[in-house]
PDB file of C-alpha atoms and ligand atoms in Angstrom:
ATOM      1  CA  MET A 268       3.714 -22.862  16.345  1.00 95.00           C
ATOM      2  CA  THR A 269       1.834 -25.898  15.043  1.00 97.00           C
ATOM      3  CA  LEU A 270       1.862 -26.407  11.292  1.00 98.00           C
ATOM      4  CA  ILE A 271      -1.889 -25.943  10.999  1.00 98.00           C
ATOM      5  CA  LYS A 272      -1.800 -22.641  12.904  1.00 97.00           C
ATOM      6  CA  LEU A 273       1.113 -21.472  10.783  1.00 98.00           C
ATOM      7  CA  LEU A 274      -0.783 -22.122   7.557  1.00 98.00           C
ATOM      8  CA  GLN A 275      -3.853 -20.363   8.916  1.00 97.00           C
ATOM      9  CA  SER A 276      -1.767 -17.325   9.941  1.00 97.00           C
ATOM     10  CA  GLN A 277      -0.343 -17.106   6.427  1.00 98.00           C
ATOM     11  CA  GLY A 278      -3.739 -16.954   4.742  1.00 97.00           C
ATOM     12  CA  PHE A 279      -4.195 -20.566   3.588  1.00 98.00           C
ATOM     13  CA  GLY A 280      -7.817 -20.696   4.677  1.00 97.00           C
ATOM     14  CA  THR A 281      -9.874 -22.081   7.517  1.00 97.00           C
ATOM     15  CA  ARG A 282      -8.589 -24.649   9.967  1.00 97.00           C
ATOM     16  CA  ARG A 283     -10.432 -27.291   7.983  1.00 98.00           C
ATOM     17  CA  GLU A 284      -8.893 -26.169   4.674  1.00 98.00           C
ATOM     18  CA  CYS A 285      -5.391 -26.072   6.177  1.00 98.00           C
ATOM     19  CA  ARG A 286      -5.861 -29.534   7.691  1.00 98.00           C
ATOM     20  CA  SER A 287      -6.865 -30.851   4.282  1.00 98.00           C
ATOM     21  CA  LEU A 288      -3.766 -29.334   2.626  1.00 98.00           C
ATOM     22  CA  ILE A 289      -1.520 -30.978   5.221  1.00 98.00           C
ATOM     23  CA  LEU A 290      -3.212 -34.395   5.184  1.00 98.00           C
ATOM     24  CA  SER A 291      -3.105 -34.404   1.356  1.00 98.00           C
ATOM     25  CA  GLY A 292       0.701 -34.200   1.543  1.00 98.00           C
ATOM     26  CA  LEU A 293       0.821 -30.784  -0.115  1.00 98.00           C
ATOM     27  CA  VAL A 294       2.871 -29.039   2.576  1.00 98.00           C
ATOM     28  CA  SER A 295       6.632 -29.444   2.839  1.00 98.00           C
ATOM     29  CA  ILE A 296       9.544 -27.797   4.581  1.00 97.00           C
ATOM     30  CA  GLY A 297      13.119 -28.190   3.340  1.00 94.00           C
ATOM     31  CA  GLY A 298      11.924 -30.745   0.767  1.00 94.00           C
ATOM     32  CA  GLN A 299      10.266 -32.942   3.409  1.00 97.00           C
ATOM     33  CA  ILE A 300       6.507 -33.469   3.295  1.00 98.00           C
ATOM     34  CA  ILE A 301       4.886 -32.996   6.701  1.00 98.00           C
ATOM     35  CA  THR A 302       1.537 -34.701   7.333  1.00 98.00           C
ATOM     36  CA  ASP A 303       1.320 -34.054  11.092  1.00 98.00           C
ATOM     37  CA  THR A 304      -1.006 -31.067  11.528  1.00 98.00           C
ATOM     38  CA  ASP A 305       0.349 -30.456  15.041  1.00 98.00           C
ATOM     39  CA  ALA A 306       4.063 -30.613  14.131  1.00 97.00           C
ATOM     40  CA  ASP A 307       5.887 -27.856  16.046  1.00 97.00           C
ATOM     41  CA  ILE A 308       7.437 -25.475  13.505  1.00 97.00           C
ATOM     42  CA  ASP A 309      10.151 -22.885  14.126  1.00 95.00           C
ATOM     43  CA  TYR A 310       8.719 -20.125  11.964  1.00 94.00           C
ATOM     44  CA  GLN A 311      11.499 -17.512  12.214  1.00 90.00           C
ATOM     45  CA  GLY A 312      12.962 -17.130   8.724  1.00 90.00           C
ATOM     46  CA  LEU A 313      10.951 -20.128   7.567  1.00 95.00           C
ATOM     47  CA  VAL A 314      10.390 -20.928   3.903  1.00 96.00           C
ATOM     48  CA  PHE A 315       7.674 -23.535   3.409  1.00 97.00           C
ATOM     49  CA  SER A 316       6.086 -24.996   0.324  1.00 97.00           C
ATOM     50  CA  VAL A 317       2.382 -25.492  -0.439  1.00 98.00           C
ATOM     51  CA  ASP A 318       1.413 -27.403  -3.549  1.00 97.00           C
ATOM     52  CA  GLY A 319       4.859 -26.831  -5.058  1.00 95.00           C
ATOM     53  CA  LYS A 320       5.025 -23.077  -4.412  1.00 95.00           C
ATOM     54  CA  ASP A 321       7.449 -21.577  -1.909  1.00 96.00           C
ATOM     55  CA  TRP A 322       6.283 -19.069   0.694  1.00 96.00           C
ATOM     56  CA  GLN A 323       8.245 -17.135   3.252  1.00 95.00           C
ATOM     57  CA  TYR A 324       6.690 -16.903   6.727  1.00 96.00           C
ATOM     58  CA  ARG A 325       5.688 -13.289   7.399  1.00 94.00           C
ATOM     59  CA  GLU A 326       4.267 -12.103  10.688  1.00 93.00           C
ATOM     60  CA  ASN A 327       2.877  -9.092   8.860  1.00 93.00           C
ATOM     61  CA  VAL A 328       2.716  -8.373   5.175  1.00 94.00           C
ATOM     62  CA  TYR A 329       3.681  -5.093   3.490  1.00 93.00           C
ATOM     63  CA  VAL A 330       3.010  -4.836  -0.202  1.00 95.00           C
ATOM     64  CA  LEU A 331       4.002  -2.066  -2.597  1.00 96.00           C
ATOM     65  CA  MET A 332       1.866  -1.977  -5.743  1.00 97.00           C
ATOM     66  CA  ASN A 333       1.984   0.036  -8.922  1.00 98.00           C
ATOM     67  CA  LYS A 334      -1.739   0.724  -8.968  1.00 98.00           C
ATOM     68  CA  PRO A 335      -3.191   0.586 -12.451  1.00 98.00           C
ATOM     69  CA  ALA A 336      -6.039   2.872 -13.542  1.00 98.00           C
ATOM     70  CA  GLY A 337      -9.513   1.364 -13.441  1.00 97.00           C
ATOM     71  CA  HIS A 338      -9.203  -0.125  -9.951  1.00 98.00           C
ATOM     72  CA  GLU A 339     -10.741   1.015  -6.671  1.00 97.00           C
ATOM     73  CA  CYS A 340      -8.961   1.079  -3.306  1.00 96.00           C
ATOM     74  CA  SER A 341     -11.884  -0.515  -1.533  1.00 89.00           C
ATOM     75  CA  GLN A 342     -12.759  -3.908  -0.067  1.00 85.00           C
ATOM     76  CA  LYS A 343     -16.215  -3.502  -1.604  1.00 86.00           C
ATOM     77  CA  PRO A 344     -15.709  -1.712  -4.929  1.00 87.00           C
ATOM     78  CA  LYS A 345     -18.725  -0.148  -6.629  1.00 90.00           C
ATOM     79  CA  HIS A 346     -17.819   0.358 -10.297  1.00 93.00           C
ATOM     80  CA  HIS A 347     -14.395  -1.166 -10.932  1.00 94.00           C
ATOM     81  CA  PRO A 348     -12.435  -4.149  -9.609  1.00 96.00           C
ATOM     82  CA  SER A 349     -10.629  -3.718  -6.298  1.00 97.00           C
ATOM     83  CA  VAL A 350      -6.841  -3.437  -6.202  1.00 98.00           C
ATOM     84  CA  LEU A 351      -7.070  -6.430  -3.855  1.00 97.00           C
ATOM     85  CA  SER A 352      -8.136  -8.569  -6.820  1.00 96.00           C
ATOM     86  CA  LEU A 353      -4.569  -8.155  -8.145  1.00 97.00           C
ATOM     87  CA  LEU A 354      -3.146 -10.043  -5.140  1.00 97.00           C
ATOM     88  CA  PRO A 355      -3.044 -13.790  -4.447  1.00 96.00           C
ATOM     89  CA  VAL A 356      -5.896 -15.177  -2.365  1.00 96.00           C
ATOM     90  CA  GLN A 357      -3.501 -15.942   0.526  1.00 96.00           C
ATOM     91  CA  LEU A 358      -2.825 -12.212   0.916  1.00 96.00           C
ATOM     92  CA  ARG A 359      -6.498 -11.284   0.545  1.00 95.00           C
ATOM     93  CA  ASN A 360      -7.325 -13.839   3.243  1.00 95.00           C
ATOM     94  CA  ARG A 361      -4.978 -11.968   5.599  1.00 95.00           C
ATOM     95  CA  GLY A 362      -7.222  -8.919   5.430  1.00 93.00           C
ATOM     96  CA  LEU A 363      -4.794  -6.556   3.745  1.00 95.00           C
ATOM     97  CA  GLN A 364      -5.941  -2.935   3.621  1.00 95.00           C
ATOM     98  CA  THR A 365      -4.718  -0.090   1.470  1.00 97.00           C
ATOM     99  CA  VAL A 366      -2.638   2.533   3.270  1.00 95.00           C
ATOM    100  CA  GLY A 367      -4.772   5.509   2.309  1.00 94.00           C
ATOM    101  CA  ARG A 368      -6.543   5.607  -1.012  1.00 95.00           C
ATOM    102  CA  LEU A 369      -5.934   6.589  -4.597  1.00 97.00           C
ATOM    103  CA  ASP A 370      -8.774   7.498  -6.945  1.00 97.00           C
ATOM    104  CA  GLU A 371      -9.928   4.921  -9.457  1.00 97.00           C
ATOM    105  CA  ASP A 372      -8.122   6.769 -12.276  1.00 98.00           C
ATOM    106  CA  THR A 373      -4.933   7.550 -10.303  1.00 98.00           C
ATOM    107  CA  THR A 374      -1.927   5.300 -10.907  1.00 98.00           C
ATOM    108  CA  GLY A 375       1.281   4.611  -9.035  1.00 98.00           C
ATOM    109  CA  LEU A 376       2.553   3.803  -5.586  1.00 98.00           C
ATOM    110  CA  LEU A 377       0.072   2.147  -3.260  1.00 98.00           C
ATOM    111  CA  LEU A 378       0.981   0.393  -0.019  1.00 96.00           C
ATOM    112  CA  LEU A 379      -1.113  -2.417   1.438  1.00 96.00           C
ATOM    113  CA  THR A 380      -0.677  -4.124   4.783  1.00 95.00           C
ATOM    114  CA  ASP A 381      -2.292  -6.205   7.505  1.00 95.00           C
ATOM    115  CA  ASP A 382      -0.296  -4.314  10.171  1.00 92.00           C
ATOM    116  CA  GLY A 383      -2.684  -1.990  11.981  1.00 91.00           C
ATOM    117  CA  GLN A 384       0.127  -0.009  13.619  1.00 88.00           C
ATOM    118  CA  PHE A 385       1.781   0.715  10.297  1.00 88.00           C
ATOM    119  CA  LEU A 386      -1.569   1.711   8.808  1.00 90.00           C
ATOM    120  CA  HIS A 387      -2.175   4.078  11.697  1.00 88.00           C
ATOM    121  CA  VAL A 388       1.262   5.707  11.454  1.00 84.00           C
ATOM    122  CA  TYR A 389       1.184   6.079   7.708  1.00 85.00           C
ATOM    123  CA  THR A 390      -2.318   7.508   7.480  1.00 89.00           C
ATOM    124  CA  SER A 391      -2.220   9.765  10.526  1.00 86.00           C
ATOM    125  CA  PRO A 392      -2.297  13.442   9.433  1.00 82.00           C
ATOM    126  CA  LYS A 393      -0.107  14.280  12.469  1.00 82.00           C
ATOM    127  CA  LYS A 394       2.778  12.225  11.091  1.00 84.00           C
ATOM    128  CA  ASN A 395       3.118  14.454   8.014  1.00 86.00           C
ATOM    129  CA  ILE A 396       4.089  11.620   5.700  1.00 90.00           C
ATOM    130  CA  ALA A 397       5.063  13.243   2.391  1.00 94.00           C
ATOM    131  CA  LYS A 398       3.500  11.992  -0.837  1.00 96.00           C
ATOM    132  CA  VAL A 399       4.950  12.967  -4.198  1.00 98.00           C
ATOM    133  CA  TYR A 400       2.556  13.125  -7.144  1.00 98.00           C
ATOM    134  CA  ARG A 401       3.125  13.719 -10.826  1.00 98.00           C
ATOM    135  CA  ALA A 402       0.113  15.472 -12.327  1.00 98.00           C
ATOM    136  CA  THR A 403      -0.403  16.043 -16.027  1.00 98.00           C
ATOM    137  CA  VAL A 404      -2.357  19.270 -16.297  1.00 98.00           C
ATOM    138  CA  LYS A 405      -4.598  20.689 -19.022  1.00 98.00           C
ATOM    139  CA  HIS A 406      -3.310  24.267 -19.204  1.00 98.00           C
ATOM    140  CA  PRO A 407       0.355  25.352 -19.238  1.00 98.00           C
ATOM    141  CA  LEU A 408       1.672  25.861 -15.727  1.00 98.00           C
ATOM    142  CA  ASP A 409       2.641  29.368 -14.727  1.00 97.00           C
ATOM    143  CA  LYS A 410       4.388  30.974 -11.777  1.00 97.00           C
ATOM    144  CA  ALA A 411       1.136  32.211 -10.243  1.00 97.00           C
ATOM    145  CA  GLN A 412      -0.325  28.697 -10.088  1.00 98.00           C
ATOM    146  CA  LEU A 413       2.835  27.268  -8.514  1.00 98.00           C
ATOM    147  CA  ALA A 414       2.985  30.114  -6.007  1.00 98.00           C
ATOM    148  CA  ALA A 415      -0.697  29.606  -5.096  1.00 97.00           C
ATOM    149  CA  LEU A 416      -0.154  25.880  -4.510  1.00 98.00           C
ATOM    150  CA  ARG A 417       2.818  26.603  -2.251  1.00 97.00           C
ATOM    151  CA  ALA A 418       1.143  29.452  -0.371  1.00 97.00           C
ATOM    152  CA  GLY A 419      -2.096  27.504   0.098  1.00 96.00           C
ATOM    153  CA  VAL A 420      -5.439  27.278  -1.685  1.00 96.00           C
ATOM    154  CA  VAL A 421      -8.863  27.165  -0.069  1.00 92.00           C
ATOM    155  CA  LEU A 422     -10.946  24.041  -0.674  1.00 91.00           C
ATOM    156  CA  HIS A 423     -14.707  24.175  -0.207  1.00 85.00           C
ATOM    157  CA  ASP A 424     -14.815  21.870   2.845  1.00 80.00           C
ATOM    158  CA  ASP A 425     -12.154  23.678   4.884  1.00 82.00           C
ATOM    159  CA  PRO A 426     -11.740  27.396   5.586  1.00 87.00           C
ATOM    160  CA  ASP A 427      -8.007  26.980   6.236  1.00 89.00           C
ATOM    161  CA  PRO A 428      -5.783  27.141   3.156  1.00 93.00           C
ATOM    162  CA  VAL A 429      -4.197  23.844   2.158  1.00 94.00           C
ATOM    163  CA  MET A 430      -0.615  24.171   1.006  1.00 95.00           C
ATOM    164  CA  ALA A 431       1.737  21.949  -0.916  1.00 97.00           C
ATOM    165  CA  GLN A 432       5.124  21.213   0.629  1.00 96.00           C
ATOM    166  CA  SER A 433       6.488  21.813  -2.844  1.00 97.00           C
ATOM    167  CA  ALA A 434       5.115  22.502  -6.324  1.00 98.00           C
ATOM    168  CA  ILE A 435       7.521  22.247  -9.248  1.00 98.00           C
ATOM    169  CA  ALA A 436       6.882  22.453 -13.001  1.00 98.00           C
ATOM    170  CA  ARG A 437       8.832  19.597 -14.596  1.00 98.00           C
ATOM    171  CA  ASP A 438       7.641  20.917 -17.946  1.00 98.00           C
ATOM    172  CA  ALA A 439       4.747  23.093 -19.132  1.00 98.00           C
ATOM    173  CA  HIS A 440       2.126  20.391 -18.462  1.00 98.00           C
ATOM    174  CA  THR A 441       3.798  18.257 -15.789  1.00 98.00           C
ATOM    175  CA  LEU A 442       3.481  19.261 -12.160  1.00 98.00           C
ATOM    176  CA  GLU A 443       5.387  17.620  -9.318  1.00 98.00           C
ATOM    177  CA  LEU A 444       3.409  18.176  -6.146  1.00 98.00           C
ATOM    178  CA  THR A 445       4.472  17.095  -2.671  1.00 98.00           C
ATOM    179  CA  LEU A 446       1.699  16.953  -0.070  1.00 96.00           C
ATOM    180  CA  THR A 447       1.523  15.846   3.524  1.00 92.00           C
ATOM    181  CA  GLY A 448      -2.258  15.777   3.916  1.00 81.00           C
ATOM    182  CA  GLY A 449      -4.656  13.164   2.699  1.00 81.00           C
ATOM    183  CA  LYS A 450      -7.878  14.968   1.896  1.00 86.00           C
ATOM    184  CA  TYR A 451     -10.390  13.564  -0.558  1.00 89.00           C
ATOM    185  CA  HIS A 452      -9.281  14.280  -4.171  1.00 94.00           C
ATOM    186  CA  GLN A 453      -6.677  16.614  -2.678  1.00 95.00           C
ATOM    187  CA  VAL A 454      -4.412  17.019  -5.712  1.00 97.00           C
ATOM    188  CA  LYS A 455      -7.257  17.447  -8.183  1.00 97.00           C
ATOM    189  CA  ARG A 456      -9.042  19.975  -5.978  1.00 96.00           C
ATOM    190  CA  MET A 457      -5.893  21.954  -5.171  1.00 97.00           C
ATOM    191  CA  VAL A 458      -4.897  22.165  -8.824  1.00 98.00           C
ATOM    192  CA  ALA A 459      -8.442  23.244  -9.739  1.00 97.00           C
ATOM    193  CA  ALA A 460      -8.363  25.889  -7.004  1.00 96.00           C
ATOM    194  CA  ALA A 461      -5.084  27.178  -8.475  1.00 97.00           C
ATOM    195  CA  GLY A 462      -6.787  27.606 -11.872  1.00 96.00           C
ATOM    196  CA  ASN A 463      -5.749  24.458 -13.747  1.00 98.00           C
ATOM    197  CA  ARG A 464      -7.080  20.926 -14.202  1.00 98.00           C
ATOM    198  CA  VAL A 465      -5.554  17.484 -13.569  1.00 98.00           C
ATOM    199  CA  GLU A 466      -5.843  15.200 -16.582  1.00 98.00           C
ATOM    200  CA  ALA A 467      -3.717  12.336 -15.248  1.00 98.00           C
ATOM    201  CA  LEU A 468      -2.340  11.616 -11.787  1.00 98.00           C
ATOM    202  CA  HIS A 469       0.429   9.300 -10.682  1.00 98.00           C
ATOM    203  CA  ARG A 470       1.991   8.836  -7.223  1.00 98.00           C
ATOM    204  CA  GLU A 471       5.752   8.340  -7.238  1.00 97.00           C
ATOM    205  CA  ARG A 472       6.674   8.357  -3.550  1.00 96.00           C
ATOM    206  CA  MET A 473       5.148   8.014  -0.108  1.00 94.00           C
ATOM    207  CA  GLY A 474       7.305   8.555   2.964  1.00 90.00           C
ATOM    208  CA  GLU A 475      10.257   6.195   2.778  1.00 87.00           C
ATOM    209  CA  PHE A 476       8.887   4.329  -0.194  1.00 92.00           C
ATOM    210  CA  GLU A 477       9.534   4.969  -3.869  1.00 94.00           C
ATOM    211  CA  LEU A 478       7.903   3.214  -6.805  1.00 95.00           C
ATOM    212  CA  PRO A 479      10.555   0.964  -8.381  1.00 94.00           C
ATOM    213  CA  ALA A 480      11.105   1.898 -12.047  1.00 93.00           C
ATOM    214  CA  ASP A 481      10.688  -1.707 -13.196  1.00 93.00           C
ATOM    215  CA  LEU A 482       7.366  -2.348 -11.415  1.00 96.00           C
ATOM    216  CA  LYS A 483       4.732  -2.274 -14.166  1.00 96.00           C
ATOM    217  CA  PRO A 484       1.122  -1.167 -13.639  1.00 97.00           C
ATOM    218  CA  GLY A 485      -0.719  -3.920 -11.782  1.00 97.00           C
ATOM    219  CA  GLU A 486       2.497  -5.481 -10.468  1.00 97.00           C
ATOM    220  CA  TRP A 487       3.423  -5.579  -6.786  1.00 97.00           C
ATOM    221  CA  CYS A 488       6.293  -6.636  -4.559  1.00 95.00           C
ATOM    222  CA  TYR A 489       6.775  -7.369  -0.875  1.00 93.00           C
ATOM    223  CA  VAL A 490       8.396  -4.655   1.202  1.00 90.00           C
ATOM    224  CA  ASP A 491      10.553  -6.255   3.861  1.00 78.00           C
ATOM    225  CA  LEU A 492      12.573  -4.875   6.743  1.00 56.00           C
ATOM    226  CA  TYR A 493       9.886  -2.363   7.643  1.00 51.00           C
ATOM    227  CA  ARG A 494      10.339  -2.573  11.399  1.00 54.00           C
ATOM    228  CA  GLU A 495      14.099  -2.310  11.262  1.00 49.00           C
ATOM    229  CA  THR A 496      14.208   0.562   8.801  1.00 53.00           C
ATOM    230  CA  LEU A 497      11.129   2.607   9.558  1.00 55.00           C
ATOM    231  CA  LEU A 498      10.197   2.421  13.213  1.00 48.00           C
ATOM    232  CA  PRO A 499      13.401   4.013  14.549  1.00 40.00           C
ATOM    233  CA  ARG A 500      12.628   7.041  12.377  1.00 49.00           C
ATOM    234  CA  LEU A 501       9.208   7.444  13.924  1.00 45.00           C
ATOM    235  CA  PRO A 502      10.135   8.079  17.565  1.00 42.00           C
ATOM    236  CA  GLU A 503       6.577   8.312  18.876  1.00 42.00           C
ATOM    237  CA  GLU A 504       5.816   4.880  17.531  1.00 37.00           C
ATOM    238  CA  ALA A 505       9.118   3.188  18.361  1.00 35.00           C
ATOM    239  CA  GLY A 506       8.828   0.501  20.971  1.00 34.00           C
ATOM    240  CA  ARG A 507       5.155  -0.152  20.366  1.00 32.00           C
ATOM    241  CA  GLY A 508       3.912  -3.580  19.303  1.00 31.00           C
TER     242      GLY A 508
HETATM  243  N1  LIG B  48      -5.295  13.432  -4.800  1.00 60.89           N
HETATM  244  C1  LIG B  48      -6.242  13.197  -5.730  1.00 60.89           C
HETATM  245  O1  LIG B  48      -6.906  14.105  -6.191  1.00 60.89           O
HETATM  246  N2  LIG B  48      -6.435  11.917  -6.121  1.00 60.89           N
HETATM  247  C2  LIG B  48      -5.706  10.879  -5.675  1.00 60.89           C
HETATM  248  O2  LIG B  48      -5.919   9.735  -6.102  1.00 60.89           O
HETATM  249  C3  LIG B  48      -4.710  11.140  -4.720  1.00 60.89           C
HETATM  250  C4  LIG B  48      -4.522  12.425  -4.285  1.00 60.89           C
END
């Protein structure tokens, strides 16, 4: 791949902007500045440097964020900043999208990617990807509420009961709820239908991914090795792409 195409693919701007970075001597590989925009670059496993910062070449990007409260999972947020504003411009330029959505006031694990296949697999209701939430609830939890959540509660937009894969009281006001669906405000509405009220909501896990304990609100990290680790476990999707 030519150097200019490589920079474009990694989110460094338009062809014109990438050309300018190269001709200004700001791009180097292995400590050597490259000023030839058409230099042929072997991009597998490549680490390159732009303006003194190192970047690893990534065909696709997978990001795991600890979503802070007060941020919307939207490209065009209405009332609060977008979670995308927490990422470097190079990632925003790649058109990252959130894998599903969390409410503005929900915190915790959020995946973002520019890989359409991954997005499809992880948001498809048919794939039954489990999401584990920790909800702080207003009233003490009781057995009837937990049983209702497990057996299924009826939400106003769907006649079929919606059930939790599991509902566990970690303490009187802390509910661990595992869901496979992705309906709008699903946790809050299910808990309300069971006779309680969510006061704070945090996502701890989604499918294979767990929020690292040391990732603070607003922080994010790359998730690598997705294709090697995940695709073989999703037989219908294996071999695609
Ligand atoms: N369910 C909710 O009610 N809100 C979220 O943000 C996620 C799941």
